CSV table of C-alpha atoms and ligand atoms in Angstrom, one decimal:
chain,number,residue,atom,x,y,z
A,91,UNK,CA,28.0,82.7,188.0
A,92,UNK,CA,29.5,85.2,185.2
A,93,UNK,CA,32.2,82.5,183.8
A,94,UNK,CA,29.6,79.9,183.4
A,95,UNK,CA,27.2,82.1,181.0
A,96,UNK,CA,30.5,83.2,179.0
A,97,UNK,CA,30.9,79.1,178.7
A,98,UNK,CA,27.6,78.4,177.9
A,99,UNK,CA,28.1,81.6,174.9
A,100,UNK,CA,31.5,80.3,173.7
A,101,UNK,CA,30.0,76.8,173.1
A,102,UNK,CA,26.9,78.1,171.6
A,103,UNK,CA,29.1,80.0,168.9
A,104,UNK,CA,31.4,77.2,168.3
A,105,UNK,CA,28.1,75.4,167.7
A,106,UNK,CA,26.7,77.6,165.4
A,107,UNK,CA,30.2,78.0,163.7
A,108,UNK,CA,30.6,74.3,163.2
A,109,UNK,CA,26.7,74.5,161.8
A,110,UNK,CA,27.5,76.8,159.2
A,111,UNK,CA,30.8,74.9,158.2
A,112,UNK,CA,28.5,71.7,157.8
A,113,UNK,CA,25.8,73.8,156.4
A,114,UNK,CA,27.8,75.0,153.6
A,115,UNK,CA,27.4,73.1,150.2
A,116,UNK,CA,30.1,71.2,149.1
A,117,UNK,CA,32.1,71.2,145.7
A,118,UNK,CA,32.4,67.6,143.9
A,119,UNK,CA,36.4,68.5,144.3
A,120,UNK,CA,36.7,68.8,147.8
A,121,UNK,CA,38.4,66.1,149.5
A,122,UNK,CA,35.4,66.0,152.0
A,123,UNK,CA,33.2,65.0,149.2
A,124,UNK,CA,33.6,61.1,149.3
A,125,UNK,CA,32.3,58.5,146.6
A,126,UNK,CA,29.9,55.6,148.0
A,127,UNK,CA,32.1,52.7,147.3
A,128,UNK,CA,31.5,51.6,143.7
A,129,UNK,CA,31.8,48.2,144.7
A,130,UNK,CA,28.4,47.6,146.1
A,131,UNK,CA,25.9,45.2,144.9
A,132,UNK,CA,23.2,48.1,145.5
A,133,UNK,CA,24.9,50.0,143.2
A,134,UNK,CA,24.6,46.8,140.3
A,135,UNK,CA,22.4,46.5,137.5
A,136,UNK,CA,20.3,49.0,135.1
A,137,UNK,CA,20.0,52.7,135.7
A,138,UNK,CA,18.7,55.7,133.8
A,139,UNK,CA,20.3,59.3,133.7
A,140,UNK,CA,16.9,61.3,134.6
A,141,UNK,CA,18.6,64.7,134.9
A,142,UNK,CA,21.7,66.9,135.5
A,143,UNK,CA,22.4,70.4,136.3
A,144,UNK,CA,23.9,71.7,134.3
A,145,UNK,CA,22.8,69.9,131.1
A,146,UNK,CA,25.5,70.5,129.1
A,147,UNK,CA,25.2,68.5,125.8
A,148,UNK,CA,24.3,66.2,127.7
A,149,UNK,CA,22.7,62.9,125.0
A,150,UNK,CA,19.0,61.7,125.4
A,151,UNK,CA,18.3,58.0,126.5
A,152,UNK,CA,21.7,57.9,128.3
A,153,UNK,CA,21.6,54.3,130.0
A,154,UNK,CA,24.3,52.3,132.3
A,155,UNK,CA,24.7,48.6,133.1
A,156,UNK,CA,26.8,48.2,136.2
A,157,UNK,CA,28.3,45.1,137.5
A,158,UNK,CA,31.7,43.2,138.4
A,159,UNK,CA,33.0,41.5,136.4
A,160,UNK,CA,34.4,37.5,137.5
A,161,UNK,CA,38.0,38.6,138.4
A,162,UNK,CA,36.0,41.0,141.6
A,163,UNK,CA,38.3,43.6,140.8
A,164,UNK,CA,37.2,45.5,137.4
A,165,UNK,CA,33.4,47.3,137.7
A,166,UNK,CA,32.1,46.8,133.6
A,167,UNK,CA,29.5,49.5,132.6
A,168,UNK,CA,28.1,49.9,129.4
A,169,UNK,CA,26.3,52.6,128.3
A,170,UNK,CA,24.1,53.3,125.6
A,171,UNK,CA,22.6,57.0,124.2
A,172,UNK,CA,21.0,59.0,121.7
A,173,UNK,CA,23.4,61.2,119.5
A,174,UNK,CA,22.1,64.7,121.1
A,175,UNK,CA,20.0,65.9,123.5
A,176,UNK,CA,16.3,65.4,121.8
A,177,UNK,CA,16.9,62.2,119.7
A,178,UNK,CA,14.9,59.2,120.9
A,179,UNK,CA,16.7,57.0,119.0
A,180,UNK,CA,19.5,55.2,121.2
A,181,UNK,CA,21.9,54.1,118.5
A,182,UNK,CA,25.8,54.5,120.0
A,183,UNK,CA,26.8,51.9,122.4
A,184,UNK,CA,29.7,52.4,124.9
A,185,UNK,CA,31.9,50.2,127.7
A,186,UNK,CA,34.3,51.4,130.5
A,187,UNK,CA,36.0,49.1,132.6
A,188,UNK,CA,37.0,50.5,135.9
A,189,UNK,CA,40.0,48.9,137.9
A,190,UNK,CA,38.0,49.1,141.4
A,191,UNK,CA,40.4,50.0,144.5
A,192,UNK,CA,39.7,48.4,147.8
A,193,UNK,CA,37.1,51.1,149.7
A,194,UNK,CA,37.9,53.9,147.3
A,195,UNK,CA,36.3,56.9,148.6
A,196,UNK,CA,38.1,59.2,146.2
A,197,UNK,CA,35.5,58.8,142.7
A,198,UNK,CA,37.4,57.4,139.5
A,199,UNK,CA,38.5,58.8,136.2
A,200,UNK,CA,35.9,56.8,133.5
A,201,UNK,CA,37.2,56.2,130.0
A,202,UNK,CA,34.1,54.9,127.8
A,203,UNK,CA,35.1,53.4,124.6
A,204,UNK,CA,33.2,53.3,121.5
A,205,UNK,CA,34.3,50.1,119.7
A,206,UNK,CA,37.5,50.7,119.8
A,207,UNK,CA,37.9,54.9,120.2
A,208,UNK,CA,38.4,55.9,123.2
A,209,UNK,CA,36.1,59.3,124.5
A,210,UNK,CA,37.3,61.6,126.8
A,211,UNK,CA,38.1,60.6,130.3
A,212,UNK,CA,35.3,61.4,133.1
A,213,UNK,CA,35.1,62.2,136.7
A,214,UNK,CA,32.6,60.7,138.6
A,215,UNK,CA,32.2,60.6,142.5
A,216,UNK,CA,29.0,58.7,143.9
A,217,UNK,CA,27.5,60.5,146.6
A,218,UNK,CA,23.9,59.0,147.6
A,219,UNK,CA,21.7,56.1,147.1
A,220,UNK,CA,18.3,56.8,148.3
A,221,UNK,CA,15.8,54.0,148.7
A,222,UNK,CA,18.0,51.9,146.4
A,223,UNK,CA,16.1,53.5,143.4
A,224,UNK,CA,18.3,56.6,142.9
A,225,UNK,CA,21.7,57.9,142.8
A,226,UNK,CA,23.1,61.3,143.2
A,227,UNK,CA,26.5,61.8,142.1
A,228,UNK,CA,29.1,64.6,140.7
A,229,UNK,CA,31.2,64.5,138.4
A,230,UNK,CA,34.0,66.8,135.5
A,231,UNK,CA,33.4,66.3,132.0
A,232,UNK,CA,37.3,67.3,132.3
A,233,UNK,CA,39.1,65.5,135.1
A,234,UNK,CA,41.8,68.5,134.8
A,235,UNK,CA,39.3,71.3,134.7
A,236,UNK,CA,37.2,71.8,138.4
A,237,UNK,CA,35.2,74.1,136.6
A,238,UNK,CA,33.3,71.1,134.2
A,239,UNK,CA,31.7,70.1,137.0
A,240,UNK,CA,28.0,68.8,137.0
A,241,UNK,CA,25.7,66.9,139.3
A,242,UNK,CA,23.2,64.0,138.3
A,243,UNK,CA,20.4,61.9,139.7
A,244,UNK,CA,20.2,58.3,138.3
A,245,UNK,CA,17.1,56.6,138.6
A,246,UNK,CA,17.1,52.1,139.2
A,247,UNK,CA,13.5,52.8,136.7
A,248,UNK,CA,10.6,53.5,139.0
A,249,UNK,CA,11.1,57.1,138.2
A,250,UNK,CA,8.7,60.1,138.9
A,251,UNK,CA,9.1,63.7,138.7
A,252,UNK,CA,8.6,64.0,142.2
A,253,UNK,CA,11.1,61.5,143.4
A,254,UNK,CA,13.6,63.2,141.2
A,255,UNK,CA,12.5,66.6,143.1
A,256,UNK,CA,13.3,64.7,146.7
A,257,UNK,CA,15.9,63.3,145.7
A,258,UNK,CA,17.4,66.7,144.6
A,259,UNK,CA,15.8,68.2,147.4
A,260,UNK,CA,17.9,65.9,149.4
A,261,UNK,CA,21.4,66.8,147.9
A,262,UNK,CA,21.1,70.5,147.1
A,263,UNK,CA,22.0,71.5,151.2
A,264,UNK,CA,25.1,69.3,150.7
A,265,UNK,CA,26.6,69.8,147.1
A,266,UNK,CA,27.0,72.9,145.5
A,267,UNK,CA,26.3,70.9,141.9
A,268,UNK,CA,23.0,70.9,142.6
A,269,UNK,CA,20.6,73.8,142.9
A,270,UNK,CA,17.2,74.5,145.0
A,271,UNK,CA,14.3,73.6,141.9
A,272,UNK,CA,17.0,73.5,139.4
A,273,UNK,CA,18.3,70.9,137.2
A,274,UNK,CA,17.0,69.5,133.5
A,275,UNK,CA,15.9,66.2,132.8
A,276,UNK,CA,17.2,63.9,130.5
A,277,UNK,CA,14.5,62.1,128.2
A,278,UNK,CA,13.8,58.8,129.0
A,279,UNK,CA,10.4,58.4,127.6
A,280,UNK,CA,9.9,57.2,124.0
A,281,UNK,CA,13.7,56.4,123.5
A,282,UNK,CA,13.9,53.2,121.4
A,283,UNK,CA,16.8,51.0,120.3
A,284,UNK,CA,17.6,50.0,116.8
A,285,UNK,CA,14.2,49.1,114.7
A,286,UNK,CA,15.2,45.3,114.0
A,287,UNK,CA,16.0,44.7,117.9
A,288,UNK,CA,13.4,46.5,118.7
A,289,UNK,CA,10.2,45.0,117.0
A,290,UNK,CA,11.5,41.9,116.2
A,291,UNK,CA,10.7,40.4,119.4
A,292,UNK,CA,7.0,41.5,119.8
A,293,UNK,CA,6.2,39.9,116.4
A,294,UNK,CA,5.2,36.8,118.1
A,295,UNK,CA,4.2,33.3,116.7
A,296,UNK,CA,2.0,33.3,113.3
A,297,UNK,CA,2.3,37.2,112.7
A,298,UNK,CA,6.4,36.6,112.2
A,299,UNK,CA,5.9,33.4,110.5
A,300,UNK,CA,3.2,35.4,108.2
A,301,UNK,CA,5.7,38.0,107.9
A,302,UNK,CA,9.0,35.5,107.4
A,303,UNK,CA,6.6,34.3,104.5
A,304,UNK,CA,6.1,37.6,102.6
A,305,UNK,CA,9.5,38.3,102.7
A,306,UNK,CA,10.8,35.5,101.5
A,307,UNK,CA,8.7,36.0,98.3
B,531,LIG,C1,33.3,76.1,145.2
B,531,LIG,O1,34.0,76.6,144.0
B,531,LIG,C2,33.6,78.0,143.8
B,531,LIG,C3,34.2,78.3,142.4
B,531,LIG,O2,35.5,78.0,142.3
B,531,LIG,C4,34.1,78.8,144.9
B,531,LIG,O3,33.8,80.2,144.7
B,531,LIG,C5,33.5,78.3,146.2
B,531,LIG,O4,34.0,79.0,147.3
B,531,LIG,C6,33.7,76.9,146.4
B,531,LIG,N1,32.9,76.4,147.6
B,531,LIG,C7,33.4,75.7,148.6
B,531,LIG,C8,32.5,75.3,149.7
B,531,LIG,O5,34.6,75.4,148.6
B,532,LIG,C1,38.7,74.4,141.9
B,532,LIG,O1,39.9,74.2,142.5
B,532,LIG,C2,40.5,75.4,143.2
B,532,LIG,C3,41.9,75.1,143.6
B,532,LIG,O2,41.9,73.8,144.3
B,532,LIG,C4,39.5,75.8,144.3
B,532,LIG,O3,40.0,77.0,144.9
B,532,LIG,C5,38.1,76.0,143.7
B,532,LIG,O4,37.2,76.3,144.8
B,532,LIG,C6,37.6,74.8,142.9
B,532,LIG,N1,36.4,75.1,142.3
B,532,LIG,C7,35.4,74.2,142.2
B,532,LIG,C8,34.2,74.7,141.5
B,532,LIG,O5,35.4,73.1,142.7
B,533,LIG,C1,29.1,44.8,129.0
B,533,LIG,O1,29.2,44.3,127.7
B,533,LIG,C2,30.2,43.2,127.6
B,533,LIG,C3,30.3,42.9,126.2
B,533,LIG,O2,29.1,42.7,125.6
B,533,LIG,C4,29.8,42.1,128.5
B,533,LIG,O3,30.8,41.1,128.5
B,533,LIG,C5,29.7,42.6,130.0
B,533,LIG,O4,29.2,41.6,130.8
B,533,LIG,C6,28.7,43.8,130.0
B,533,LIG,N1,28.6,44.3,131.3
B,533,LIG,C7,27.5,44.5,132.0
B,533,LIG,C8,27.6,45.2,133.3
B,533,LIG,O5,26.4,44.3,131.6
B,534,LIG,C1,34.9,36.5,143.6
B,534,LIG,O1,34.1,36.6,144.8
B,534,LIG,C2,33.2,35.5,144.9
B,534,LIG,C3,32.3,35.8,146.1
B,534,LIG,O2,32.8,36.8,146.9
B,534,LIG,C4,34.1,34.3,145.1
B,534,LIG,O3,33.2,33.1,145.2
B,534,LIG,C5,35.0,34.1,143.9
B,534,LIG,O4,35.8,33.0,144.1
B,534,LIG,C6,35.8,35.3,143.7
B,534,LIG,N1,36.6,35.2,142.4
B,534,LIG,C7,37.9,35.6,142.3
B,534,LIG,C8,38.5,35.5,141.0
B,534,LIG,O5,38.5,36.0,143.3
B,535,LIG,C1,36.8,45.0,129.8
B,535,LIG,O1,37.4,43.9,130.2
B,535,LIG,C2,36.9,42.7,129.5
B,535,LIG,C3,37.5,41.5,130.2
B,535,LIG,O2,38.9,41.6,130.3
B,535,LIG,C4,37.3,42.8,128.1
B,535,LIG,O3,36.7,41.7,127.4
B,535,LIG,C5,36.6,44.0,127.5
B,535,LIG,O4,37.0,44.2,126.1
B,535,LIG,C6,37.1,45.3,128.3
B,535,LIG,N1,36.3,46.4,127.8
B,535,LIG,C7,36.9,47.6,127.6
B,535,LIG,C8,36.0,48.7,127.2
B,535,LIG,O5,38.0,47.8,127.9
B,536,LIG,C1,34.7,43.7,145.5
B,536,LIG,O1,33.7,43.0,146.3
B,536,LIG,C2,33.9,41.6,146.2
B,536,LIG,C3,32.7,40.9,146.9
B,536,LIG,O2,32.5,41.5,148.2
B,536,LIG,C4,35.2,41.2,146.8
B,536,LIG,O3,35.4,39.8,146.6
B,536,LIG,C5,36.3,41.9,146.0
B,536,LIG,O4,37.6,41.6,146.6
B,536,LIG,C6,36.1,43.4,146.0
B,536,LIG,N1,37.0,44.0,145.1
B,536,LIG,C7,37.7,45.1,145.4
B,536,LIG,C8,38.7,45.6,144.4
B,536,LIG,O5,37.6,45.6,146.4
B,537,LIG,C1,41.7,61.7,137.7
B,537,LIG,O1,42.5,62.4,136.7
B,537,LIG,C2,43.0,63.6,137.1
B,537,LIG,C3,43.6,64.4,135.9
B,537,LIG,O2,44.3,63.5,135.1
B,537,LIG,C4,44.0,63.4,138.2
B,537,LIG,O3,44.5,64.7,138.7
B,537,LIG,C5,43.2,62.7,139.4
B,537,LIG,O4,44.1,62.4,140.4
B,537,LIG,C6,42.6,61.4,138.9
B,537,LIG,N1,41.7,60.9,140.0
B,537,LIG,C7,41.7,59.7,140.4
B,537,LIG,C8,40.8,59.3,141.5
B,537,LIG,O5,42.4,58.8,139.8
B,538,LIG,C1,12.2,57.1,150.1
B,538,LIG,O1,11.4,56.4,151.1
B,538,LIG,C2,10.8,57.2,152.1
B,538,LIG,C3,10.1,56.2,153.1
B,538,LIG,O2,9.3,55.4,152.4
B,538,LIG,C4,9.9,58.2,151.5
B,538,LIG,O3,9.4,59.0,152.5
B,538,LIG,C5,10.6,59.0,150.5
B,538,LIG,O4,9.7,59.9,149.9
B,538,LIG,C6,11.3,58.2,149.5
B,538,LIG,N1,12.1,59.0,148.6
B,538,LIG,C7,12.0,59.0,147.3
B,538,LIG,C8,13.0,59.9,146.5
B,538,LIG,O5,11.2,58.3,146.7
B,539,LIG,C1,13.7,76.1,147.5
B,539,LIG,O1,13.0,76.9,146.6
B,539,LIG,C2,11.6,77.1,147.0
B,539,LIG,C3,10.9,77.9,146.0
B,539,LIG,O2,11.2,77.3,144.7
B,539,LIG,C4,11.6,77.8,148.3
B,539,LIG,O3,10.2,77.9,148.8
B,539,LIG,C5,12.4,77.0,149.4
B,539,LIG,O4,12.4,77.8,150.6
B,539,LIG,C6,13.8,76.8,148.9
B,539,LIG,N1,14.5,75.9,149.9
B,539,LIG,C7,15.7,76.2,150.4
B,539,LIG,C8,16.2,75.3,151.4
B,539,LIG,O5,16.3,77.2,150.0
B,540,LIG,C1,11.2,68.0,134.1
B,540,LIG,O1,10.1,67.2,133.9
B,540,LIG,C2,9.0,67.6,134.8
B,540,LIG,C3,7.9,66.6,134.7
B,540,LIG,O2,7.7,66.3,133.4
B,540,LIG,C4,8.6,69.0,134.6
B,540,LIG,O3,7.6,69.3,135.6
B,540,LIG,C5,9.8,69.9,134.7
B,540,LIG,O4,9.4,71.2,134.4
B,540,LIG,C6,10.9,69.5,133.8
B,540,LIG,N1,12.1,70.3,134.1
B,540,LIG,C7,12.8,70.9,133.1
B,540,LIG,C8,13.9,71.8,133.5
B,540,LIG,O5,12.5,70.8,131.9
């Protein structure tokens, strides 16, 4: 009778032991912190940065554009952003190319070029897509440096500030870049491309003839 209650104890505190283990948040360096494979169609197409913790200097209206490119093997993103954290104006334009490896699981050092100037090299792991309408991910804004690190939440558009709370709600338990109520957004609202591009095409018909008109006189 005795030995079975000290097995039924010894499993319970292995159990609980294993619980805290898998309780504990993780940091974005640990190996046990793995990337969602960036070569998923999910993952394809538009997104907004909506926020980060911590901010950093982190720019407004920071934008992506994800998709493989025809050779299946380099992931193109192009990003676009305000030049700090309160302009709305989007004006500075920037591609990476990533070479994808077969079921990387490991995250990838991201060099985004501006024309032709290379910026500083980024860490990015990709750790949840929920409801195909946001990301969570971790990254360093020094691949060398553990102590750059910074979560995000990327959102497909169909944003809200209650999604972004779930969604953080969601990865605070697992990953220690994210805190319980605690992370800043990143505008999105108002942000506006160049003023040419970005009236040009809601002048429509007579008004832009009318206007083509007065300008040429
Ligand atoms: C995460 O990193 C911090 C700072 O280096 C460290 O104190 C903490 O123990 C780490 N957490 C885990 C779960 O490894
Ligand atoms: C940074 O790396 C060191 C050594 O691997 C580790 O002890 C520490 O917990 C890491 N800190 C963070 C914040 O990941
Ligand atoms: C990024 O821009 C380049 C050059 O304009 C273009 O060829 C490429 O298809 C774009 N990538 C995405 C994912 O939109
Ligand atoms: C890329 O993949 C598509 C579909 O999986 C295939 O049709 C196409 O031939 C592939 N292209 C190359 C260059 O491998
Ligand atoms: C990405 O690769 C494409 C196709 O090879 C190339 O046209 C483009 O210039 C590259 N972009 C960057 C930022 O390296
Ligand atoms: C990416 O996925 C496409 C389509 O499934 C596949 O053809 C290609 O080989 C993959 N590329 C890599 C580097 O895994
Ligand atoms: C990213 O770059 C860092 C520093 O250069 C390097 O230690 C790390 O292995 C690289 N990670 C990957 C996935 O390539
Ligand atoms: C995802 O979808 C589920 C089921 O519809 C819903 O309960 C949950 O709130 C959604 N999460 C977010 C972040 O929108
Ligand atoms: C998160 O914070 C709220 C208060 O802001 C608190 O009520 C809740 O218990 C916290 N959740 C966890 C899991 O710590
Ligand atoms: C983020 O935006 C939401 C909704 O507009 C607001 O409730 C929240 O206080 C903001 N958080 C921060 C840190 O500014």
């Amino acid at each position: 009778m005795m030995w079975k209650i000290v097995i039924v104890l010894v499993a319970a505190l292995a159990l609980a032991s294993a619980q805290d283990q898998a309780a504990l948040p993780q940091n974005c360096s640990a190996p046990g912190v793995e990337s969602i494979d960036w070569n998923n169609t999910a993952l394809f197409g538009h997104w907004l940065e909506v926020a980060r913790n911590p901010l950093g200097n982190a720019k407004a209206c920071l934008s992506f554009s994800v998709g493989l490119l025809s050779d299946n093997t380099t992931l193109s993103i192009n990003a676009s952003h305000s030049s700090s954290t309160t302009s709305l104006y989007s004006n500075i334009d920037e591609s990476a190319n990533v070479t994808l490896v077969p079921q990387a699981k490991t995250g990838y050092n991201v060099t985004f070029y501006q024309g032709q100037s290379a910026q500083p090299t980024v860490f990015i792991k990709l750790l949840q897509l929920v409801n195909s309408t946001y990301i969570t991910g971790c990254g360093y804004t020094d691949p060398q440096n553990n102590a750059t690190s910074f979560g995000f939440i990327l959102s497909s558009g169909n944003y809200s500030p209650t999604g972004i709370k779930l969604v953080n709600d969601q990865a605070f338990p697992l990953y220690s870049n994210f805190q319980n109520n605690t992370y800043a957004n990143i505008t999105q609202a108002g942000c506006y491309k160049s003023s040419a591009a970005q009236s040009l095409p809601m002048i429509s018909g007579f008004l832009a003839v009318a206007l083509l008109l007065i300008k040429a006189h």
